[in-house]
GROMACS .gro file of C-alpha atoms in nm:
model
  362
    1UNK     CA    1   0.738  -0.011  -2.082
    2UNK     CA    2   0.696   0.330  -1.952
    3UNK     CA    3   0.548   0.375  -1.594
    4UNK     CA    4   0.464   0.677  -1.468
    5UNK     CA    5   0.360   0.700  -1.097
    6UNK     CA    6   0.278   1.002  -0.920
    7UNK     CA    7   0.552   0.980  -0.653
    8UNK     CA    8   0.883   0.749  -0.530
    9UNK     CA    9   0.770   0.819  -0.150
   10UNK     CA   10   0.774   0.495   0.109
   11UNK     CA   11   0.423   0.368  -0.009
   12UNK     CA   12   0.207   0.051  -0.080
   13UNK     CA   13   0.233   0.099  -0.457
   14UNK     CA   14   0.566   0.231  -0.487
   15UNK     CA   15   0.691  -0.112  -0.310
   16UNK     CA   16   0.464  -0.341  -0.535
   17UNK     CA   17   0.630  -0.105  -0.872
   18UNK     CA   18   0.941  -0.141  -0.753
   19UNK     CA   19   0.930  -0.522  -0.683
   20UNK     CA   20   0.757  -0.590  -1.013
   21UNK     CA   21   1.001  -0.350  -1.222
   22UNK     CA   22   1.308  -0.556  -1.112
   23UNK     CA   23   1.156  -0.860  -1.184
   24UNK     CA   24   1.078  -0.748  -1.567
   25UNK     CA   25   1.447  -0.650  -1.607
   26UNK     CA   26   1.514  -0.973  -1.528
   27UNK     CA   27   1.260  -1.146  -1.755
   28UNK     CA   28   1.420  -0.893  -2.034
   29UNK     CA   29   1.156  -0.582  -2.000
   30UNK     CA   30   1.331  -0.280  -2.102
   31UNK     CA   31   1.172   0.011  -1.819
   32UNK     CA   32   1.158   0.365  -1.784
   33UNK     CA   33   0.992   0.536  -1.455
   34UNK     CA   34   0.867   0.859  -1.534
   35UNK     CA   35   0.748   0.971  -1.146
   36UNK     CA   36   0.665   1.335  -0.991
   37UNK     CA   37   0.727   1.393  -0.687
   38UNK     CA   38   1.104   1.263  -0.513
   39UNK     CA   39   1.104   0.988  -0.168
   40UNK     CA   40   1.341   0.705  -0.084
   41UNK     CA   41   1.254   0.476  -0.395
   42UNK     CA   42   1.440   0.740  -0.639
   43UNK     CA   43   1.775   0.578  -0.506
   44UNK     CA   44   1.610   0.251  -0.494
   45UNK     CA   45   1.527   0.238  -0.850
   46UNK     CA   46   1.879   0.394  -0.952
   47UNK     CA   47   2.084   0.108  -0.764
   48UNK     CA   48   1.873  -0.102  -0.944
   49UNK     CA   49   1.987   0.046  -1.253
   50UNK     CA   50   1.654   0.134  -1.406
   51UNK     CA   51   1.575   0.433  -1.606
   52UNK     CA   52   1.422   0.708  -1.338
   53UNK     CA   53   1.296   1.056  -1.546
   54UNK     CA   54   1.110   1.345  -1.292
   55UNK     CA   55   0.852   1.567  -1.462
   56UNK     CA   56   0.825   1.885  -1.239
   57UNK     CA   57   0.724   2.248  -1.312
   58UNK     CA   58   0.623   2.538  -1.141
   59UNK     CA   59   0.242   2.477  -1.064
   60UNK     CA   60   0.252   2.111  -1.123
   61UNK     CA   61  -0.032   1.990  -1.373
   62UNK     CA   62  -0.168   2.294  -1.373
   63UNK     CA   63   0.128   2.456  -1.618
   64UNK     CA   64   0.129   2.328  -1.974
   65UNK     CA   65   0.490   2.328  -1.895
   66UNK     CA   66   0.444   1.994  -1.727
   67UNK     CA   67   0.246   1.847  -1.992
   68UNK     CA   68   0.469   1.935  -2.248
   69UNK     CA   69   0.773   1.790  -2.065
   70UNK     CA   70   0.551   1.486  -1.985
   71UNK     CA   71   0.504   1.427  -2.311
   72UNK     CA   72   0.863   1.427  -2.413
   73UNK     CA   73   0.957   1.195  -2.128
   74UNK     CA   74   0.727   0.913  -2.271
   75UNK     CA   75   0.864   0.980  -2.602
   76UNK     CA   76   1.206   0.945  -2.513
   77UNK     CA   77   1.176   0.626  -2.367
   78UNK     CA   78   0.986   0.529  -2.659
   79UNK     CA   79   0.757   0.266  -2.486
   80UNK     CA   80   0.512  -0.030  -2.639
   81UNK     CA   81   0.307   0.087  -2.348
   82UNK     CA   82   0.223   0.261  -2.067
   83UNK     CA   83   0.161   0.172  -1.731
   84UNK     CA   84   0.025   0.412  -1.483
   85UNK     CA   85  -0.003   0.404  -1.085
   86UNK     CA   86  -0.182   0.631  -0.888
   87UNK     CA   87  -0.431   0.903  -0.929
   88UNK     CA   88  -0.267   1.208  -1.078
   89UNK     CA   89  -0.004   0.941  -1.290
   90UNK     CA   90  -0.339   0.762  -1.427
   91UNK     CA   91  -0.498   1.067  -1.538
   92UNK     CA   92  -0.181   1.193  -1.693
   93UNK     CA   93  -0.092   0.887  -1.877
   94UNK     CA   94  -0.404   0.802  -2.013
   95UNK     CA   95  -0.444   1.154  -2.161
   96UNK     CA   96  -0.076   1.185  -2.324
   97UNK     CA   97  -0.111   0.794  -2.429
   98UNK     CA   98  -0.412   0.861  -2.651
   99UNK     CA   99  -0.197   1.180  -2.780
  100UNK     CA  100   0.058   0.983  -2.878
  101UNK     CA  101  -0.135   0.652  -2.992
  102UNK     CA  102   0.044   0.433  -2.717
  103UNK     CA  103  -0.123   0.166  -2.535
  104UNK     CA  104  -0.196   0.244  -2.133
  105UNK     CA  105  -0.285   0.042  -1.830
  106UNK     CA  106  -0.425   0.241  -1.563
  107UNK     CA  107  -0.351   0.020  -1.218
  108UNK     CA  108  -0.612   0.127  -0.973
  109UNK     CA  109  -0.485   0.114  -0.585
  110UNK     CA  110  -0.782   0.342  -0.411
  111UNK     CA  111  -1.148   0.266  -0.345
  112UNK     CA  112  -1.352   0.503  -0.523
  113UNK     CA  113  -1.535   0.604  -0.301
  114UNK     CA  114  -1.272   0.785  -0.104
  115UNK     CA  115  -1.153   0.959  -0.401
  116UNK     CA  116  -1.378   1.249  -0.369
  117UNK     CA  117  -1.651   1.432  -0.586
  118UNK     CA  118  -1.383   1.595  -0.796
  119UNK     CA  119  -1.144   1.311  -0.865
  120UNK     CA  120  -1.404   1.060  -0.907
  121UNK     CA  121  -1.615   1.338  -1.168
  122UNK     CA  122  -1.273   1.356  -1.353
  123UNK     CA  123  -1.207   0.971  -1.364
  124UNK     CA  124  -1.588   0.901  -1.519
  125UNK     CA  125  -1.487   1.100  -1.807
  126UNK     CA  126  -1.196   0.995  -1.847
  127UNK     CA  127  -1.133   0.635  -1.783
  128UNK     CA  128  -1.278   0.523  -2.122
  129UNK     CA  129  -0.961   0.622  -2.241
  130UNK     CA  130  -0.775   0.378  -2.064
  131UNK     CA  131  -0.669   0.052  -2.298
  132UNK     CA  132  -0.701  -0.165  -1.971
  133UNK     CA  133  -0.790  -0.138  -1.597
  134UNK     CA  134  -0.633  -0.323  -1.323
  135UNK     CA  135  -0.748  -0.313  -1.029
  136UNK     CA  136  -0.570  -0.418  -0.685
  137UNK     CA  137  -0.858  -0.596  -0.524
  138UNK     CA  138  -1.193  -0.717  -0.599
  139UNK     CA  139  -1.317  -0.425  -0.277
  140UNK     CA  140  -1.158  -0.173  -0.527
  141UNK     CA  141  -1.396  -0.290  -0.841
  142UNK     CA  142  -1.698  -0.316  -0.560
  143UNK     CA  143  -1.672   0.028  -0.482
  144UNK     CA  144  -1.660   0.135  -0.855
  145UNK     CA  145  -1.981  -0.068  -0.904
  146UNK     CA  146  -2.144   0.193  -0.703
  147UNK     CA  147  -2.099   0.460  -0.985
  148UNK     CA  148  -2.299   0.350  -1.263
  149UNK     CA  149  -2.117   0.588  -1.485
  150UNK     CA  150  -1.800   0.399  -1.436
  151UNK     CA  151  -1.665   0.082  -1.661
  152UNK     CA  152  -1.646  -0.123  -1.355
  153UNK     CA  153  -1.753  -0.443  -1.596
  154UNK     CA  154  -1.377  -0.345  -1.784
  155UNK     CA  155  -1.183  -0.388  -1.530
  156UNK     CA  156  -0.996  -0.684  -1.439
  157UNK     CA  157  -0.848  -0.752  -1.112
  158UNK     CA  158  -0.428  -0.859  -1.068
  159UNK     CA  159  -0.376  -0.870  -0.717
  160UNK     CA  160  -0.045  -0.706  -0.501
  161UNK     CA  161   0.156  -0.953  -0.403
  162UNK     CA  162   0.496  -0.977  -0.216
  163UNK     CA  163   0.847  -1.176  -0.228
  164UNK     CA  164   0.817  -1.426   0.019
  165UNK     CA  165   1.212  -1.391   0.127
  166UNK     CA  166   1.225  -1.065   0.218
  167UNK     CA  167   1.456  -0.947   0.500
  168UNK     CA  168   1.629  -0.613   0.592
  169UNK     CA  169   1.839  -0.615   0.881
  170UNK     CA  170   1.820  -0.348   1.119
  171UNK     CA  171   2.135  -0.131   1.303
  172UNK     CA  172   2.254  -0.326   1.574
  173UNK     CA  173   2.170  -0.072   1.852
  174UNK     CA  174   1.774  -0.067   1.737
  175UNK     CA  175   1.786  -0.476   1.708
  176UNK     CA  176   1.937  -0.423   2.116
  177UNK     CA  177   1.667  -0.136   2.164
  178UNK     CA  178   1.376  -0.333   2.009
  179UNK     CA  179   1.496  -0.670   2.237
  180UNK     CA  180   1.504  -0.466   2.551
  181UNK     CA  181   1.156  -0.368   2.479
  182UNK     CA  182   1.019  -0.764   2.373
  183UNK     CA  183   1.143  -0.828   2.752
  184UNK     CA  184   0.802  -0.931   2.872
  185UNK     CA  185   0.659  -0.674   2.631
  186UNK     CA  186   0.367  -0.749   2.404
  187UNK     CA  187   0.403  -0.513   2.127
  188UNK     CA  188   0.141  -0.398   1.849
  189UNK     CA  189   0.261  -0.260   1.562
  190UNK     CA  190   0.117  -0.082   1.227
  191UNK     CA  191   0.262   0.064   0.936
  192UNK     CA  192   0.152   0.324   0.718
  193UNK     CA  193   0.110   0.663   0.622
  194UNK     CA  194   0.052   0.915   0.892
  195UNK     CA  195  -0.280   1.080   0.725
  196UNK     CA  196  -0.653   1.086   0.848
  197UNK     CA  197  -0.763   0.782   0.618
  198UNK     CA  198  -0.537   0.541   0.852
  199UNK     CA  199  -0.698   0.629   1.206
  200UNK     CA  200  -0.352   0.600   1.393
  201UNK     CA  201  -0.550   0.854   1.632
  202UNK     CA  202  -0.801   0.607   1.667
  203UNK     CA  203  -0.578   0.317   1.757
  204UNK     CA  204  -0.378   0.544   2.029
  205UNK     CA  205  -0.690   0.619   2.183
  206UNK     CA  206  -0.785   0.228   2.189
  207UNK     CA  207  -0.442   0.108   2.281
  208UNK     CA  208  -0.410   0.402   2.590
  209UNK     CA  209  -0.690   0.165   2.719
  210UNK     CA  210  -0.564  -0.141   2.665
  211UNK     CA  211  -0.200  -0.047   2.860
  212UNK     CA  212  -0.346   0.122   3.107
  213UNK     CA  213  -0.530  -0.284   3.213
  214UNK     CA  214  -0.201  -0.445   3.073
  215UNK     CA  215   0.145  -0.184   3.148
  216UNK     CA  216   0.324  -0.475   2.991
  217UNK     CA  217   0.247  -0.355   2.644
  218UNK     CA  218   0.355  -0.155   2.343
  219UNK     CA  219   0.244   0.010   2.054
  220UNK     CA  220   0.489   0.086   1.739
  221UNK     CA  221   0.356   0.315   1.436
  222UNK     CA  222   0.622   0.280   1.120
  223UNK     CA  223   0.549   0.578   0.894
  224UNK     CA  224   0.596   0.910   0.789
  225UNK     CA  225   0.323   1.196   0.688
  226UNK     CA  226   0.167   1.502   0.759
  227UNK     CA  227  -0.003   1.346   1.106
  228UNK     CA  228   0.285   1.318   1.275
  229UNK     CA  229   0.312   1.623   1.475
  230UNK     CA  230  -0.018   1.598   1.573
  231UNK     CA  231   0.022   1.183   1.649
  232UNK     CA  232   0.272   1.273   1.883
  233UNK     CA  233   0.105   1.551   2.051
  234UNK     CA  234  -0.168   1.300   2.145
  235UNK     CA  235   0.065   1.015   2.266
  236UNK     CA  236   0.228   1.323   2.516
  237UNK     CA  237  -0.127   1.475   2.645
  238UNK     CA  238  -0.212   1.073   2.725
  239UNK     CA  239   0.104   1.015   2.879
  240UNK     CA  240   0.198   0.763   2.696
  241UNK     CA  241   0.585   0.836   2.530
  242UNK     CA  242   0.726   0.524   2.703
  243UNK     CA  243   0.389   0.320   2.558
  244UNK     CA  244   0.418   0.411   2.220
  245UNK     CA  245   0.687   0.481   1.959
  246UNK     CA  246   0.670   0.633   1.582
  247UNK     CA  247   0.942   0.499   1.377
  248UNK     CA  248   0.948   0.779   1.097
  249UNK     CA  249   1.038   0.748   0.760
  250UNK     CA  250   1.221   0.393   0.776
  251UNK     CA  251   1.161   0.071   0.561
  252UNK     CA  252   0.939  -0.148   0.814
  253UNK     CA  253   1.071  -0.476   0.697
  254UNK     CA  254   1.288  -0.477   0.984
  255UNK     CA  255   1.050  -0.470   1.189
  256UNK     CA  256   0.808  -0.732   1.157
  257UNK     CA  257   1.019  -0.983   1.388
  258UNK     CA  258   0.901  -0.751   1.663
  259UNK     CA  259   0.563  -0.778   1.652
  260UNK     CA  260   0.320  -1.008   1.874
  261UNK     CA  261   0.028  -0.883   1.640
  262UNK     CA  262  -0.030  -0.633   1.364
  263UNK     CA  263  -0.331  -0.370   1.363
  264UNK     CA  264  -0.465  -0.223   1.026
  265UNK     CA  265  -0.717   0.045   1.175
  266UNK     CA  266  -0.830   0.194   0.854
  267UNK     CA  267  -1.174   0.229   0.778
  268UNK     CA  268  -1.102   0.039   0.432
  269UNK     CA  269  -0.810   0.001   0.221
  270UNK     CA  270  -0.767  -0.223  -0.104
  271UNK     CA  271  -0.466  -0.491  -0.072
  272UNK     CA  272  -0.214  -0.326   0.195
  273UNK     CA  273   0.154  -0.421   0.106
  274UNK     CA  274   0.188  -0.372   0.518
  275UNK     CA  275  -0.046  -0.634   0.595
  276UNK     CA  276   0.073  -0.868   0.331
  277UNK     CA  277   0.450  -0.830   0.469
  278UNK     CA  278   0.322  -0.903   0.806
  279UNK     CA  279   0.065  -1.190   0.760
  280UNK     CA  280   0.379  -1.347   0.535
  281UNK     CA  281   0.624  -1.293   0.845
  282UNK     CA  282   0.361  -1.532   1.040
  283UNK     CA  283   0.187  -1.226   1.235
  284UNK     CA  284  -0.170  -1.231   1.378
  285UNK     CA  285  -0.346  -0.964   1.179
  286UNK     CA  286  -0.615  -0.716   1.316
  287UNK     CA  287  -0.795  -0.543   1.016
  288UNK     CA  288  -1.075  -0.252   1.066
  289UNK     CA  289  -1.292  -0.243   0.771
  290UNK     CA  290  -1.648  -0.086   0.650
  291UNK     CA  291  -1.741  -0.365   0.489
  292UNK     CA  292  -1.800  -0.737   0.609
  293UNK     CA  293  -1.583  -0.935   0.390
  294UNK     CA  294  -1.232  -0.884   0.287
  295UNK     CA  295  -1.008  -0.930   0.039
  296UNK     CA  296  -0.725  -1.111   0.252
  297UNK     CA  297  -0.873  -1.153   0.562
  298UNK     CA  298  -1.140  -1.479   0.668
  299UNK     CA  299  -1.208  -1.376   1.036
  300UNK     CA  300  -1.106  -1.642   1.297
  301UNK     CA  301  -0.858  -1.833   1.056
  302UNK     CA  302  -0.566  -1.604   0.925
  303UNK     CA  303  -0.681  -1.310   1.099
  304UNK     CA  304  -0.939  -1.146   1.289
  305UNK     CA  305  -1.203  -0.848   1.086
  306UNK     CA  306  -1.373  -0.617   1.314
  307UNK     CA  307  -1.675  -0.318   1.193
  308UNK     CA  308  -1.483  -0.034   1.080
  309UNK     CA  309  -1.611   0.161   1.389
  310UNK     CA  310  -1.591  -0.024   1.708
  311UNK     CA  311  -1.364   0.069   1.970
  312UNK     CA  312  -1.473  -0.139   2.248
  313UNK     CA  313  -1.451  -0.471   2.002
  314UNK     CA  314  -1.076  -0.340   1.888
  315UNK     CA  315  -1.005  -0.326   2.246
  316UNK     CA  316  -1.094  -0.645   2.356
  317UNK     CA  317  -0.966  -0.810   2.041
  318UNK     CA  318  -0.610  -0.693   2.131
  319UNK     CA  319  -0.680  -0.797   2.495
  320UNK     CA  320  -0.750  -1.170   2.382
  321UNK     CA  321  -0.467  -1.208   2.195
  322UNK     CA  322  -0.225  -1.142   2.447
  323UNK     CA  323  -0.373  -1.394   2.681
  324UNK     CA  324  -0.394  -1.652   2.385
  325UNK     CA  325  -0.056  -1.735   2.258
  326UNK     CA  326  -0.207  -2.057   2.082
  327UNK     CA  327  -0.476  -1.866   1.888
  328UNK     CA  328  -0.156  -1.628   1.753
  329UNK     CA  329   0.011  -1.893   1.692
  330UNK     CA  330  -0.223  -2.084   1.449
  331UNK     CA  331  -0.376  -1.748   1.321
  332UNK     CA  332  -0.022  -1.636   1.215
  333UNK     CA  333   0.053  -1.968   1.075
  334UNK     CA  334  -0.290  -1.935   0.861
  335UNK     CA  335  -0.186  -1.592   0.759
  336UNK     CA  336   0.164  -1.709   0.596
  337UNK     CA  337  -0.027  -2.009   0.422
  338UNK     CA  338  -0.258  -1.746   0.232
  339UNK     CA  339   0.018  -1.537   0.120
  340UNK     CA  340   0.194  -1.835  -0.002
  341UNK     CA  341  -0.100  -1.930  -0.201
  342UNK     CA  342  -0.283  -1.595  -0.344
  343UNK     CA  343  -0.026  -1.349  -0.303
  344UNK     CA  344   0.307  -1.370  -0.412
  345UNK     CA  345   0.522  -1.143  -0.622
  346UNK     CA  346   0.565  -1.454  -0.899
  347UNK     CA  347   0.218  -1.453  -0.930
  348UNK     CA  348   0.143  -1.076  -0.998
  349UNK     CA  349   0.465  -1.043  -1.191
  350UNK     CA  350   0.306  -1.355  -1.429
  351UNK     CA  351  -0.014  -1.180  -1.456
  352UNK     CA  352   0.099  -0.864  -1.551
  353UNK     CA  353   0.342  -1.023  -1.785
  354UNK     CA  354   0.050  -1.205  -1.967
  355UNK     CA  355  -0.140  -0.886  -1.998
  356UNK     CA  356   0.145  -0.662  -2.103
  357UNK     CA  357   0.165  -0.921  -2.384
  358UNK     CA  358  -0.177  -0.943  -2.522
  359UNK     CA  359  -0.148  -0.555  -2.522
  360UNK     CA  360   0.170  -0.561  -2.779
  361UNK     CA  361  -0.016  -0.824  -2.970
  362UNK     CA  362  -0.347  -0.642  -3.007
   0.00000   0.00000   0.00000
């Protein structure tokens, strides 16, 4: 198999690749990662001891250079098929697969209807040429439904899903840091990318509230992105550098432990690896989303989903948690029980076994 993805950076789909990849080597799946742009998960995949190629060229896709030396990557790692993750790594690999006759998956992680007029004009002429379509979450085939042009009736849904032993222990002065700060502390957490589409500059804004009736609270942000600057600049003009920290740039695993409750504030994501790690570690989840139903979260029993764009219901959300230390309790417990039963990283790697399968055979 041959997966190209458009990037190794700390991301949702660069975890789920890089959980799934090591569990084909071990079922006997010879794998090649073809990627684009360098992060942390270059080093990863190396000390894993799979097969990591990087197309570059001056100008990107926009030199032939970059096709051409595309092409050759998938040829020298001679693949039954291609898999592809991510926007500019779908597009790519489902053009050079029908040039060289090789079967492609197209895995599709975004809801199309944040993808833009451009991206989403490119993907309705295109996506025919994909063999299959997987998409992360049933939201993610909703949103496609909305574009009649697209072959949202093709597409089959394999879900993300997790290890559920997963731990990563922290330096010893951060694990004496972080316990310092749990001293009659109740801290919020989120992970993610620092960029507009997460609304960490929402959740500031909410959480400056919410410390300002209750000092005895925290907020930690674990990510990295073009937002940071300006995340920080807006924790400093609210004076709030002792109320909230950015972690940047390190695995949030860690973490977790730390947590009273986890906050999603995105306006609407498909199946976030973040929120799957955390509802596993037994974490009361808050989730922001557009639309009333989710794909993890049943509000009230293994987490609580609020309208995508209400502050004052955020706010007093995160207020009635930290009074209720029953209602985390059972919420978190609910939480780990649904990751146990929809959305482990056995299950996914089976599916995506099965279907890599039928593929050869057809």
């Amino acid at each position: 198999i041959a997966h190209i993805i458009s990037g190794l950076k700390m991301g949702g789909a660069e975890k789920v690749l890089f959980d799934l990849a090591a569990s084909l080597k071990k079922a006997g799946f010879y794998q090649t990662i073809i990627y684009f742009h360098d992060g942390p998960f270059v080093a990863m995949f190396a000390q894993a001891d799979i097969k990591i190629i990087k197309i570059a060229a001056p100008g990107g896709p926009l030199n032939p250079v970059w096709w051409w030396r595309l092409v050759k990557a998938i040829q020298q790692a001679r693949p039954d098929l291609i898999h592809t993750w991510l926007w500019l790594a779908n597009l790519a690999g489902r053009l050079s697969a029908q040039l060289l006759r090789i079967p492609v998956v197209c895995a599709l992680h975004n809801n199309h209807d944040q993808n833009g007029l451009l991206r989403n004009t490119i993907d309705a002429a295109t996506l025919w040429a994909a063999d299959e379509l997987v998409a992360v979450s049933d939201g993610i085939v909703r949103t496609m439904a909305h574009y009649r042009f697209f072959p949202a009736w093709r597409v089959r849904v394999i879900a993300n899903g997790i290890p559920l032993l997963q731990k990563r222990v922290l330096p010893a002065a951060e694990v004496r840091r972080l316990n310092d700060l749990r001293s009659g502390t109740f801290i919020f957490g989120s992970v993610g990318r620092f960029v507009p589409l997460k609304r960490y500059d929402l959740l500031i804004k909410v959480f400056a509230g919410v410390h300002q009736d209750i000092p005895r609270t925290h907020l930690l942000l674990i990510g990295a992105g073009p937002q940071e600057q300006l995340l920080q600049k807006q924790i400093d003009d609210l004076g709030m550098r002792r109320a909230v920290t950015l972690i940047v740039g390190q695995p949030a695993l860690g973490y977790y432990p730390f947590f009273d409750c986890f906050i999603q504030p995105s306006r609407k994501e498909g199946i976030s690896i973040a929120l799957l790690e955390a509802m596993a570690a037994h974490i009361p989840c808050i989730v922001t989303n557009q639309e009333p139903i989710h794909d993890v979260i049943l509000d009230g029993h293994n987490g609580f989903l609020l309208p995508a764009d209400d502050p004052v219901l955020l706010a007093q959300t995160m207020n009635m948690l930290i009074g209720d230390a029953e209602k985390r309790r059972m919420v978190g417990k609910e939480a780990a029980r649904t990751i146990a039963r929809r959305f482990t990283l056995a299950r996914m790697v089976d599916e995506y076994q099965r279907l890599y399968r039928s593929m050869m055979g057809q």
